Amino acid sequence: MKIRYGMIGGGEGSFIGAVHRKAAALDSRFELVCGAFSSCPDKAKRSGTALGLSADRCYGSFADMMEAERKLPPAERMQAVSIVTPNHVHFAPAMMALDLGFHVIIDKPIAFSLEEAELLHAKVQETGLVLALTHTYTGYPMVKEARHRIAEGGLGAIRKIFVEYPQGWLSTFLEADGNKQAGWRTDPSKSGAGGATGDIGTHAANLAEYVSGLHITQICADINIVVEGRKLDDDAAALLKFSNGASGCLIATQVAAGEENNLKLRIYGEKGGCEWSHTDPNTLLWKPLDAPVQVLRAGTGYLCEAAQNGLRLPAGHPEGYLEAFANIYVSFAQAVHDHATGTYSGEEAYDFPGTADGVRGMRFVEGMIASGKSDQKWTPFG
């Protein structure tokens, strides 16, 4: 049985809404049955009918949608909601969904503030429902392979972590030209305390922690607004300390003119290192201390079970962003199914980012901003 889901946001002109719908559809585990696709009721209903939904399940607001859906027979109503709105419209619909018994999958960052993130984490623990967070890059098979090999001790004790996320699309003052994506991402009333820090820095920090198995414990950050007139940071860098004593460096910038989406992670331990880049996501470089570099490729039989489970095609057939996104949806679908059958044991048992990751993401944003403003060299990171 497919999981019936509704969507909040993601209407006409939305980039991320279309990505979520394609990812959800890729493995035939979900059926979109309703939506509140815009804060403008006319646009919301127009967007829904364009997606083939019946007019009576295209709602003018998320509150209307959830109140109406819970009154439908159990076999018809939505079971989960996908929230793909700007950051300031994450908390209210997620909290309402959980209160009414609906599972949630939500775009990152989880909320507008750390306080909201912690409230959502507590609500999930209270209700026992499923909440997944789409930190997309954790869905790549070769990222999972790196995580597995490090957890198995392949690099020994981790000593150094470099993670960089350069983009160039905000090198000019796009928000002044009516660019929708630039507009809300650089508006503190919609994005929250962090610009580049919240938009892509959270991805970088999450990836470093996910693959290494370590937690960031201290931050020494430099936060900049490079483009004149911009209200939020578009450039950030930080020195990091990790839970085992390892050190690291993180870069998150959206003013690296000429760059597209060049996320890269390098991790080094006492036995060697590894490297993964979003520009070649089907490759993992494994670098032993005393042997030649190994080029590991997606689709091959020597990969771990988690990597194999995230693949749909044989070697030499590239898989990318949509498939990584879909892997999170597949894991979310399994958790929702297990919840319905009474076998769900909490988000820790599933390979998708959850509310704990969401809380750490918001702590990262607030810690980066606080460190950037402080004269103190190191800022603790909980």
Short mmCIF file of C-alpha atoms in Angstrom, two decimals:
data_model
loop_
_atom_site.label_atom_id
_atom_site.label_comp_id
_atom_site.label_asym_id
_atom_site.label_seq_id
_atom_site.Cartn_x
_atom_site.Cartn_y
_atom_site.Cartn_z
CA MET A 1 0.00 0.00 0.00
CA LYS A 2 1.25 3.46 -0.89
CA ILE A 3 1.50 6.06 1.84
CA ARG A 4 -0.97 8.86 1.25
CA TYR A 5 0.64 12.24 1.79
CA GLY A 6 -0.18 15.91 1.56
CA MET A 7 2.16 18.77 0.77
CA ILE A 8 2.45 22.20 2.36
CA GLY A 9 4.14 24.73 0.07
CA GLY A 10 5.75 23.70 -3.20
CA GLY A 11 3.30 25.39 -5.55
CA GLU A 12 3.88 27.34 -8.76
CA GLY A 13 7.47 28.56 -9.05
CA SER A 14 8.81 26.33 -6.26
CA PHE A 15 12.08 24.50 -6.85
CA ILE A 16 12.15 22.27 -3.79
CA GLY A 17 8.48 21.25 -3.93
CA ALA A 18 8.95 19.63 -7.32
CA VAL A 19 12.08 17.86 -6.05
CA HIS A 20 10.16 16.40 -3.10
CA ARG A 21 7.32 15.18 -5.31
CA LYS A 22 9.68 13.50 -7.76
CA ALA A 23 11.68 11.91 -4.97
CA ALA A 24 8.52 10.62 -3.29
CA ALA A 25 7.27 9.16 -6.57
CA LEU A 26 10.53 7.50 -7.63
CA ASP A 27 10.03 4.20 -5.81
CA SER A 28 6.20 4.14 -5.88
CA ARG A 29 5.95 4.26 -2.09
CA PHE A 30 3.82 7.42 -1.90
CA GLU A 31 0.65 8.90 -3.36
CA LEU A 32 0.05 12.67 -3.26
CA VAL A 33 -3.60 13.05 -2.25
CA CYS A 34 -3.92 16.66 -1.09
CA GLY A 35 -2.06 19.90 -0.59
CA ALA A 36 -1.95 23.47 0.60
CA PHE A 37 0.61 24.60 -1.95
CA SER A 38 0.76 28.33 -1.25
CA SER A 39 -0.17 30.95 1.33
CA CYS A 40 -2.26 32.51 -1.45
CA PRO A 41 -5.47 30.40 -1.57
CA ASP A 42 -6.08 30.90 -5.31
CA LYS A 43 -2.49 29.91 -6.15
CA ALA A 44 -2.69 26.97 -3.76
CA LYS A 45 -5.78 25.54 -5.43
CA ARG A 46 -4.49 26.28 -8.94
CA SER A 47 -1.22 24.48 -8.13
CA GLY A 48 -3.04 21.46 -6.79
CA THR A 49 -5.36 21.02 -9.74
CA ALA A 50 -2.37 21.36 -12.08
CA LEU A 51 -0.90 18.34 -10.28
CA GLY A 52 -4.05 16.34 -10.96
CA LEU A 53 -5.64 16.59 -7.51
CA SER A 54 -9.38 16.96 -7.11
CA ALA A 55 -10.47 20.51 -6.26
CA ASP A 56 -11.95 19.48 -2.91
CA ARG A 57 -8.52 18.36 -1.68
CA CYS A 58 -6.66 21.49 -2.77
CA TYR A 59 -6.76 23.64 0.35
CA GLY A 60 -6.26 27.35 0.92
CA SER A 61 -4.20 26.90 4.08
CA PHE A 62 -2.33 24.15 5.91
CA ALA A 63 -4.72 24.43 8.86
CA ASP A 64 -7.74 23.90 6.60
CA MET A 65 -6.02 20.91 5.04
CA MET A 66 -5.20 19.14 8.27
CA GLU A 67 -8.58 19.81 9.89
CA ALA A 68 -10.41 18.54 6.79
CA GLU A 69 -8.16 15.52 6.29
CA ARG A 70 -8.50 14.22 9.84
CA LYS A 71 -12.29 14.10 9.37
CA LEU A 72 -12.02 11.77 6.37
CA PRO A 73 -12.29 8.00 6.77
CA PRO A 74 -8.96 6.42 7.79
CA ALA A 75 -8.62 4.68 4.44
CA GLU A 76 -8.86 7.99 2.58
CA ARG A 77 -7.16 10.64 4.70
CA MET A 78 -3.51 11.55 4.33
CA GLN A 79 -1.10 9.69 6.60
CA ALA A 80 1.86 12.04 6.34
CA VAL A 81 2.63 15.61 5.36
CA SER A 82 5.59 16.97 3.41
CA ILE A 83 6.55 20.53 4.44
CA VAL A 84 8.50 22.40 1.75
CA THR A 85 7.96 26.01 2.81
CA PRO A 86 10.51 28.71 3.70
CA ASN A 87 12.02 28.26 7.16
CA HIS A 88 9.59 30.51 9.03
CA VAL A 89 6.67 28.27 7.99
CA HIS A 90 8.17 24.98 9.18
CA PHE A 91 7.26 24.92 12.87
CA ALA A 92 3.52 25.69 12.93
CA PRO A 93 2.42 23.10 10.33
CA ALA A 94 4.82 20.46 11.67
CA MET A 95 3.55 20.92 15.23
CA MET A 96 -0.08 20.88 14.11
CA ALA A 97 0.48 17.74 12.04
CA LEU A 98 2.03 15.92 14.98
CA ASP A 99 -0.74 17.06 17.31
CA LEU A 100 -3.34 15.66 14.88
CA GLY A 101 -1.56 12.34 14.38
CA PHE A 102 0.12 12.87 11.01
CA HIS A 103 3.72 11.88 10.29
CA VAL A 104 6.02 14.61 8.94
CA ILE A 105 8.84 14.91 6.42
CA ILE A 106 10.31 18.38 6.31
CA ASP A 107 12.94 20.28 4.39
CA LYS A 108 15.96 21.48 6.34
CA PRO A 109 16.62 23.38 8.49
CA ILE A 110 13.96 21.92 10.72
CA ALA A 111 12.73 25.25 12.06
CA PHE A 112 13.27 28.98 12.30
CA SER A 113 15.06 28.85 15.66
CA LEU A 114 16.65 26.48 18.14
CA GLU A 115 13.69 26.90 20.50
CA GLU A 116 11.28 25.72 17.79
CA ALA A 117 13.54 22.78 16.92
CA GLU A 118 13.65 21.64 20.53
CA LEU A 119 9.86 21.88 20.82
CA LEU A 120 9.44 19.69 17.72
CA HIS A 121 11.93 17.18 19.10
CA ALA A 122 9.96 17.00 22.34
CA LYS A 123 6.66 16.66 20.46
CA VAL A 124 7.99 13.72 18.42
CA GLN A 125 9.13 12.01 21.60
CA GLU A 126 5.73 12.68 23.18
CA THR A 127 3.65 11.42 20.25
CA GLY A 128 5.89 8.62 19.01
CA LEU A 129 5.26 9.73 15.43
CA VAL A 130 7.82 9.80 12.61
CA LEU A 131 9.58 13.00 11.54
CA ALA A 132 12.26 12.90 8.85
CA LEU A 133 14.48 15.80 7.84
CA THR A 134 15.75 16.02 4.26
CA HIS A 135 19.48 16.51 4.66
CA THR A 136 19.77 15.26 1.10
CA TYR A 137 23.46 14.49 0.93
CA THR A 138 23.22 11.75 3.56
CA GLY A 139 21.16 9.84 0.97
CA TYR A 140 24.02 9.33 -1.50
CA PRO A 141 25.21 5.70 -1.61
CA MET A 142 28.92 6.58 -1.63
CA VAL A 143 28.39 8.83 1.40
CA LYS A 144 26.89 5.81 3.14
CA GLU A 145 29.87 3.72 2.03
CA ALA A 146 32.28 6.23 3.57
CA ARG A 147 30.26 6.26 6.80
CA HIS A 148 30.29 2.45 6.95
CA ARG A 149 34.03 2.10 6.34
CA ILE A 150 34.87 4.74 8.96
CA ALA A 151 32.55 3.10 11.51
CA GLU A 152 34.31 -0.21 10.81
CA GLY A 153 37.64 1.41 11.70
CA GLY A 154 38.98 1.67 8.17
CA LEU A 155 40.67 5.01 8.85
CA GLY A 156 41.48 4.38 12.50
CA ALA A 157 41.04 7.26 14.90
CA ILE A 158 39.82 10.34 13.02
CA ARG A 159 42.20 13.29 13.20
CA LYS A 160 41.09 15.90 10.66
CA ILE A 161 37.87 16.81 8.83
CA PHE A 162 37.51 19.31 5.99
CA VAL A 163 34.08 20.13 4.60
CA GLU A 164 33.47 22.89 2.09
CA TYR A 165 30.31 24.05 0.38
CA PRO A 166 30.96 26.82 -2.17
CA GLN A 167 28.19 28.25 -4.32
CA GLY A 168 28.29 31.35 -6.51
CA TRP A 169 24.63 32.09 -7.25
CA LEU A 170 24.36 34.93 -4.69
CA SER A 171 27.46 36.76 -5.92
CA THR A 172 25.17 39.63 -6.97
CA PHE A 173 22.24 41.30 -5.22
CA LEU A 174 19.64 38.99 -6.75
CA GLU A 175 17.05 39.68 -4.07
CA ALA A 176 16.71 43.24 -5.39
CA ASP A 177 15.58 41.86 -8.77
CA GLY A 178 12.65 39.90 -7.39
CA ASN A 179 14.36 36.50 -7.40
CA LYS A 180 12.04 34.40 -5.22
CA GLN A 181 14.68 31.93 -4.01
CA ALA A 182 17.16 34.67 -3.15
CA GLY A 183 14.43 36.80 -1.61
CA TRP A 184 13.37 34.54 1.23
CA ARG A 185 16.81 33.01 1.82
CA THR A 186 18.34 36.43 2.52
CA ASP A 187 15.40 37.75 4.57
CA PRO A 188 15.92 37.29 8.33
CA SER A 189 12.16 37.28 8.92
CA LYS A 190 11.82 34.19 6.70
CA SER A 191 15.21 32.44 6.86
CA GLY A 192 16.13 32.94 10.51
CA ALA A 193 19.46 33.97 12.01
CA GLY A 194 21.62 32.45 9.30
CA GLY A 195 21.89 33.06 5.57
CA ALA A 196 24.53 30.86 3.96
CA THR A 197 25.10 29.39 7.41
CA GLY A 198 21.54 28.09 7.63
CA ASP A 199 21.00 27.33 3.94
CA ILE A 200 24.15 25.34 3.14
CA GLY A 201 26.30 25.46 6.28
CA THR A 202 23.87 23.15 8.04
CA HIS A 203 24.26 20.64 5.19
CA ALA A 204 28.05 20.78 5.53
CA ALA A 205 28.01 20.33 9.30
CA ASN A 206 25.47 17.50 9.09
CA LEU A 207 27.49 15.68 6.42
CA ALA A 208 30.70 15.92 8.47
CA GLU A 209 28.98 14.50 11.54
CA TYR A 210 27.04 11.81 9.65
CA VAL A 211 30.04 10.35 7.85
CA SER A 212 32.58 10.67 10.66
CA GLY A 213 30.23 9.50 13.42
CA LEU A 214 31.52 12.39 15.54
CA HIS A 215 29.82 15.49 16.94
CA ILE A 216 31.05 19.06 16.68
CA THR A 217 31.80 20.36 20.18
CA GLN A 218 33.37 23.80 19.58
CA ILE A 219 33.26 26.43 16.84
CA CYS A 220 35.52 29.35 15.99
CA ALA A 221 33.67 31.17 13.22
CA ASP A 222 34.10 34.05 10.81
CA ILE A 223 30.78 35.33 9.40
CA ASN A 224 30.60 37.85 6.55
CA ILE A 225 28.11 39.78 4.44
CA VAL A 226 30.01 40.28 1.18
CA VAL A 227 27.33 41.70 -1.15
CA GLU A 228 26.43 45.25 -0.17
CA GLY A 229 22.86 45.67 1.06
CA ARG A 230 22.33 42.02 1.99
CA LYS A 231 20.76 41.41 5.41
CA LEU A 232 22.13 37.94 6.20
CA ASP A 233 25.53 36.28 5.90
CA ASP A 234 26.50 35.05 2.45
CA ASP A 235 29.96 33.81 3.45
CA ALA A 236 31.10 31.80 6.47
CA ALA A 237 34.06 29.78 7.64
CA ALA A 238 34.88 28.04 10.89
CA LEU A 239 37.49 26.03 12.72
CA LEU A 240 35.89 23.04 14.42
CA LYS A 241 36.60 20.71 17.33
CA PHE A 242 35.00 17.27 17.39
CA SER A 243 33.94 14.94 20.19
CA ASN A 244 37.03 12.72 19.93
CA GLY A 245 39.44 15.67 19.89
CA ALA A 246 39.80 15.83 16.11
CA SER A 247 39.97 19.26 14.48
CA GLY A 248 38.32 20.46 11.31
CA CYS A 249 37.54 23.29 8.93
CA LEU A 250 34.16 24.22 7.44
CA ILE A 251 33.47 26.67 4.61
CA ALA A 252 29.98 27.70 3.48
CA THR A 253 29.87 30.51 0.94
CA GLN A 254 27.36 31.61 -1.69
CA VAL A 255 29.58 34.28 -3.22
CA ALA A 256 32.22 32.00 -4.79
CA ALA A 257 31.54 33.27 -8.30
CA GLY A 258 31.68 30.51 -10.89
CA GLU A 259 30.89 27.69 -8.47
CA GLU A 260 27.64 25.76 -8.82
CA ASN A 261 27.05 23.38 -5.90
CA ASN A 262 30.49 22.02 -5.12
CA LEU A 263 30.04 20.32 -1.73
CA LYS A 264 33.15 18.31 -0.78
CA LEU A 265 34.11 16.27 2.28
CA ARG A 266 37.56 14.98 3.24
CA ILE A 267 38.22 12.96 6.38
CA TYR A 268 41.63 11.80 7.61
CA GLY A 269 42.50 9.28 10.29
CA GLU A 270 45.61 7.55 11.53
CA LYS A 271 45.37 4.88 8.79
CA GLY A 272 44.46 7.08 5.81
CA GLY A 273 41.78 9.33 4.38
CA CYS A 274 38.72 9.48 2.16
CA GLU A 275 37.20 12.09 -0.14
CA TRP A 276 33.72 12.58 -1.61
CA SER A 277 32.55 15.39 -3.89
CA HIS A 278 29.06 16.29 -5.02
CA THR A 279 30.40 17.02 -8.49
CA ASP A 280 31.19 13.28 -8.84
CA PRO A 281 28.83 11.67 -6.33
CA ASN A 282 29.19 8.12 -7.65
CA THR A 283 32.87 8.05 -6.66
CA LEU A 284 34.52 7.71 -3.26
CA LEU A 285 38.28 8.09 -3.02
CA TRP A 286 39.78 5.83 -0.35
CA LYS A 287 43.36 6.76 0.53
CA PRO A 288 45.28 4.21 2.67
CA LEU A 289 48.44 5.42 4.35
CA ASP A 290 50.57 2.61 2.86
CA ALA A 291 48.84 1.76 -0.43
CA PRO A 292 47.68 3.46 -3.65
CA VAL A 293 44.48 5.50 -3.72
CA GLN A 294 41.42 3.33 -4.33
CA VAL A 295 38.62 4.63 -6.56
CA LEU A 296 35.37 3.13 -5.29
CA ARG A 297 32.35 3.36 -7.57
CA ALA A 298 28.59 3.21 -7.09
CA GLY A 299 26.76 0.19 -8.50
CA THR A 300 29.53 -2.28 -7.70
CA GLY A 301 29.25 -5.45 -5.66
CA TYR A 302 31.92 -4.61 -3.08
CA LEU A 303 29.91 -1.84 -1.39
CA CYS A 304 28.28 -2.15 2.01
CA GLU A 305 24.60 -3.03 2.47
CA ALA A 306 23.53 0.56 3.20
CA ALA A 307 25.13 1.77 -0.03
CA GLN A 308 23.68 -1.12 -2.03
CA ASN A 309 20.20 -0.41 -0.67
CA GLY A 310 20.45 3.17 -1.92
CA LEU A 311 21.22 2.18 -5.51
CA ARG A 312 18.78 1.54 -8.34
CA LEU A 313 21.13 1.14 -11.33
CA PRO A 314 24.25 -0.89 -12.17
CA ALA A 315 27.74 0.59 -12.33
CA GLY A 316 28.30 3.18 -15.02
CA HIS A 317 24.73 4.50 -14.87
CA PRO A 318 24.90 7.76 -12.93
CA GLU A 319 22.54 8.41 -10.04
CA GLY A 320 22.33 11.77 -8.36
CA TYR A 321 20.36 14.34 -6.40
CA LEU A 322 16.83 13.04 -6.96
CA GLU A 323 17.86 9.49 -6.09
CA ALA A 324 19.62 10.66 -2.90
CA PHE A 325 16.50 12.60 -1.97
CA ALA A 326 14.38 9.52 -2.74
CA ASN A 327 16.50 7.38 -0.41
CA ILE A 328 15.38 9.55 2.50
CA TYR A 329 11.77 9.19 1.38
CA VAL A 330 12.16 5.39 1.18
CA SER A 331 13.52 5.22 4.73
CA PHE A 332 10.72 7.52 5.90
CA ALA A 333 8.17 5.27 4.17
CA GLN A 334 9.54 2.22 5.96
CA ALA A 335 9.32 4.00 9.30
CA VAL A 336 5.72 5.06 8.65
CA HIS A 337 4.83 1.51 7.61
CA ASP A 338 6.46 0.09 10.73
CA HIS A 339 4.61 2.62 12.88
CA ALA A 340 1.30 1.43 11.41
CA THR A 341 2.18 -2.21 12.14
CA GLY A 342 3.44 -1.53 15.66
CA THR A 343 7.08 -2.29 14.93
CA TYR A 344 8.47 1.27 14.88
CA SER A 345 11.21 1.74 17.48
CA GLY A 346 12.18 5.40 17.02
CA GLU A 347 14.10 7.46 14.49
CA GLU A 348 17.47 6.15 15.66
CA ALA A 349 16.66 2.77 14.06
CA TYR A 350 16.34 4.26 10.56
CA ASP A 351 18.88 5.75 8.21
CA PHE A 352 17.31 9.19 7.83
CA PRO A 353 18.00 12.47 9.61
CA GLY A 354 15.47 13.17 12.35
CA THR A 355 14.63 15.71 15.01
CA ALA A 356 17.91 15.20 16.87
CA ASP A 357 19.75 16.18 13.69
CA GLY A 358 17.36 19.12 13.30
CA VAL A 359 18.18 20.38 16.79
CA ARG A 360 21.91 20.06 16.11
CA GLY A 361 21.44 21.98 12.86
CA MET A 362 19.82 24.91 14.64
CA ARG A 363 22.47 24.82 17.36
CA PHE A 364 25.06 24.98 14.60
CA VAL A 365 23.44 28.09 13.07
CA GLU A 366 23.12 29.90 16.38
CA GLY A 367 26.61 28.80 17.43
CA MET A 368 28.15 30.05 14.19
CA ILE A 369 26.44 33.42 14.44
CA ALA A 370 27.35 33.80 18.13
CA SER A 371 30.97 32.84 17.48
CA GLY A 372 31.19 35.20 14.53
CA LYS A 373 30.08 38.11 16.71
CA SER A 374 32.25 37.18 19.69
CA ASP A 375 35.82 38.20 20.49
CA GLN A 376 36.25 34.86 22.24
CA LYS A 377 38.21 32.40 20.11
CA TRP A 378 36.13 29.27 20.74
CA THR A 379 32.36 28.94 21.29
CA PRO A 380 30.99 25.73 22.86
CA PHE A 381 28.61 23.77 20.67
CA GLY A 382 26.18 21.47 22.47
#
